[in-house]
């Protein structure tokens, strides 16, 4: 704690010497980035608050505000879909980070027979687009009798080669001396992993968790093929389902209201989660952790 | 690094061979699916209005079936079906398929042949309504995509304009020009959507003149001059500034109707009537359906096809009898009523003898739009090789509208692509 | 055991690495590698819908390579990939470095904002960009109209559409990759910067000699991940332009999707996937080689 405060003071005093113009310039750039990133989100928000007849309104502030879209969203299966999406994404993240952290550590810290072939296989699997993999995955899931279960979505998504790659990168940055020292103290290999390595790569675990979570959160094809009942749908499929009614011209009322409101409803808890996760993974990291 | 990659390549190569062998070997063994009880009936639908009428009507008529309805997004029906068919089992007994995708699916020969049931009824359907592949009749089109010209007559009347009775396209274009002048180019009588919807719009115009790309045997049968003239007509409208560019799936499309920017458009029943009424209820009484104009005064009046849907049974599924019962149920009085309630247009000609189709629609000032629209049939049209055909038309039509190709060159390009299939 | 003996022996039990990687492979072998191998196998098959497959050798590869549309799709994909990466990589490095210079509280807030776009469902993204890009009622065109430009046909002009898609993709993923890079930056000890500052290094020199080299593993990850994602561009295009206008945004995966699920030719789709995978493997190898050779310089 003390150290962190001291560290911050060093940088802050460093900042003091910078010319004010430079700080203003930086502020302006940050402001611009935030505005550009946030603008479509803002547009989504105000679109969700507009009556469906005013969706095409160009004004920055809507001329009338209504919650009818949110009421419409709760009339659909959106709450259920949201729950499914969260459940699947969370379980995928927990499982995916666990197995990838273990394996990432294994690949980064040990030399063993078959290491490069196995890792190369994992990497090469990334190159095949998921559209080519659906049919085989469907066949395999059927063999396992897992169709129409969350597992059919979670298991393939949790075995994420990209996340393994990312975590291996993080683990390989750690200096070997750390481990030698711990080994001299008589620590077992799993203890090394858990007490020495994991705390040092927490930002990496956070990034990996985000990657897995978002991958599951946005997954479309896999849940589409594996889950067939509309009360099992995840948000992306559910929204696509609402949208597709429109495309066929059979829809009675425009689904855009439910889609925009549903998206806002789904983003808000996610952003809150992000804020929490940040404190957990990124925020708590002390700057000098890796220097030892 | 180099050696590592080489080694990986060898590993991949060897395993690939192994997999081919196992894939071939396992297929013979894997095709015996788990037996489902004959009473279960799994139906995939994409119309959100269908499940309630199936649950109420069909299940009441056939209580022996344990019906399971699975809702699938329309865009993903075929994909889900391909995965299931290739997987060998877990097939639905019946699937609702968009008419446009039926050609390719039926050509695979994996669907129930309903020739016995539907063959004797051939005269009860208009030309293009019964569909199938390999000489079979696999189903009949429901909610057929007969096209009409929907007109906001009140908006036209504000400028002292009206579409004449039994118009030709020349008459309509003349009104569109006057409207352009009167409104300062802010109001439109034609809509051209981008992308595949635009290709299908062109296709409907082409079909209304008797045009088709494929014949019933899947042979290329394009009247290139007719296609060129049709495209020239449409691109000409655009160059004159008579066309609104947009599509009804845009969130802003109905605003343009509300603002009376769009006061006329060519469309089928589902979007032209149902969606219009739902999205712009305040314009009730202002709209009118003009049945498809003719290309010359002496022509027989015929429209073009825009789409539609159908239910088809799968050969490999467990309950073919249930599938037959289900599809034919739609032609019973209850089924016909369900069609009329959910889809509007009923393709079965004798439906009027079974149920009351004499429905005056107050939104259209008391006009019986279902009857009027259905009374003008479309010439036979074969949605063969449709994904490729639609893609070829879309690309060429895009280029013609952008001015990169003349209509003649665009049609040539389509035909060249189709001949290569 | 004497100290020398222990050093010559392995420092850990021989089974340790295998135990570490085992759980991942329990999942990966059936659901990852297994599917990849099956897909590879399918590319050598002629497998009509609902019928038993037949061995077709390299026929499907020949079909795909003969098809001018496949060339077009690969070309479009590469074109959009290059544009995307050239804009994305400098931008997200820049944003990550900028984040690092902010007070932590501010940085955390900015992070969440720039990260939010990727959490948005694609259908909603498509709607919002449709509203922004629209020629009549689009916000962007209305602003351009104020300065007398436009309307710009963002999605309906064959030359502009790929760039409109690239812009959308960058908006959607910039924050995501920037945050990953930022997490990597956090692992670089402050002391290095302090030392560099004492040596009188300017901002660019600090980036060049401290940040970039130390961030390389994470940068490589971002490069690999973003380029694979760019090679596999599909959903955004399908929702916004459906490959048009005039096939200007037809991508390789759209081609694969069309072959497999529209033309029902799974062998052709799988063969095209294998060719795409080859392109991805080669380009990834080149990319990592580039970054590594830079290391030695």
PDB file of C-alpha atoms in Angstrom, chain A residues 35-36 38-44 46-47 50 54-62, chain B residues 252, chain C residues 127-152 154:
ATOM      1  CA  UNK A  35     -16.360  10.402 -27.544  1.00  0.00           C
ATOM      2  CA  UNK A  36     -15.770   8.315 -30.665  1.00  0.00           C
ATOM      3  CA  UNK A  38     -19.032   6.135 -26.748  1.00  0.00           C
ATOM      4  CA  UNK A  39     -21.003   7.833 -29.484  1.00  0.00           C
ATOM      5  CA  UNK A  40     -22.578   4.746 -31.071  1.00  0.00           C
ATOM      6  CA  UNK A  41     -23.337   3.494 -27.559  1.00  0.00           C
ATOM      7  CA  UNK A  42     -25.025   6.772 -26.812  1.00  0.00           C
ATOM      8  CA  UNK A  43     -26.955   6.424 -30.050  1.00  0.00           C
ATOM      9  CA  UNK A  44     -28.021   2.952 -29.005  1.00  0.00           C
ATOM     10  CA  UNK A  46     -31.232   7.147 -27.097  1.00  0.00           C
ATOM     11  CA  UNK A  47     -32.593   4.852 -29.808  1.00  0.00           C
ATOM     12  CA  UNK A  50     -37.266   6.807 -28.605  1.00  0.00           C
ATOM     13  CA  UNK A  54     -39.012   8.288 -34.142  1.00  0.00           C
ATOM     14  CA  UNK A  55     -36.087   5.919 -34.661  1.00  0.00           C
ATOM     15  CA  UNK A  56     -34.942   7.935 -37.652  1.00  0.00           C
ATOM     16  CA  UNK A  57     -34.753  11.182 -35.709  1.00  0.00           C
ATOM     17  CA  UNK A  58     -31.338  12.787 -36.145  1.00  0.00           C
ATOM     18  CA  UNK A  59     -31.305  15.117 -33.121  1.00  0.00           C
ATOM     19  CA  UNK A  60     -28.633  14.530 -30.461  1.00  0.00           C
ATOM     20  CA  UNK A  61     -31.243  14.702 -27.742  1.00  0.00           C
ATOM     21  CA  UNK A  62     -34.472  12.818 -28.455  1.00  0.00           C
TER      22      UNK A  62
ATOM     23  CA  UNK B 252     -36.098   4.129 -40.846  1.00  0.00           C
TER      24      UNK B 252
ATOM     25  CA  UNK C 127     -28.782  -1.216 -36.366  1.00  0.00           C
ATOM     26  CA  UNK C 128     -26.807   1.628 -34.831  1.00  0.00           C
ATOM     27  CA  UNK C 129     -24.362   1.857 -37.716  1.00  0.00           C
ATOM     28  CA  UNK C 130     -27.217   1.663 -40.131  1.00  0.00           C
ATOM     29  CA  UNK C 131     -28.732   4.645 -38.340  1.00  0.00           C
ATOM     30  CA  UNK C 132     -25.396   6.468 -38.360  1.00  0.00           C
ATOM     31  CA  UNK C 133     -24.443   5.586 -41.937  1.00  0.00           C
ATOM     32  CA  UNK C 134     -27.907   6.088 -43.445  1.00  0.00           C
ATOM     33  CA  UNK C 135     -27.907   8.345 -46.482  1.00  0.00           C
ATOM     34  CA  UNK C 136     -31.044  10.241 -45.533  1.00  0.00           C
ATOM     35  CA  UNK C 137     -31.449  10.196 -41.789  1.00  0.00           C
ATOM     36  CA  UNK C 138     -27.954   9.072 -40.786  1.00  0.00           C
ATOM     37  CA  UNK C 139     -26.253  11.205 -38.187  1.00  0.00           C
ATOM     38  CA  UNK C 140     -22.908  11.210 -39.990  1.00  0.00           C
ATOM     39  CA  UNK C 141     -24.413  12.311 -43.268  1.00  0.00           C
ATOM     40  CA  UNK C 142     -26.413  15.012 -41.558  1.00  0.00           C
ATOM     41  CA  UNK C 143     -23.250  16.387 -39.978  1.00  0.00           C
ATOM     42  CA  UNK C 144     -21.455  16.191 -43.310  1.00  0.00           C
ATOM     43  CA  UNK C 145     -24.395  17.970 -44.851  1.00  0.00           C
ATOM     44  CA  UNK C 146     -23.803  20.905 -42.475  1.00  0.00           C
ATOM     45  CA  UNK C 147     -20.368  21.404 -44.017  1.00  0.00           C
ATOM     46  CA  UNK C 148     -21.762  20.902 -47.494  1.00  0.00           C
ATOM     47  CA  UNK C 149     -20.475  17.374 -48.119  1.00  0.00           C
ATOM     48  CA  UNK C 150     -22.406  14.323 -49.115  1.00  0.00           C
ATOM     49  CA  UNK C 151     -24.574  12.434 -48.794  1.00  0.00           C
ATOM     50  CA  UNK C 152     -21.918   9.748 -48.661  1.00  0.00           C
ATOM     51  CA  UNK C 154     -21.200   4.509 -46.911  1.00  0.00           C
TER      52      UNK C 154
END
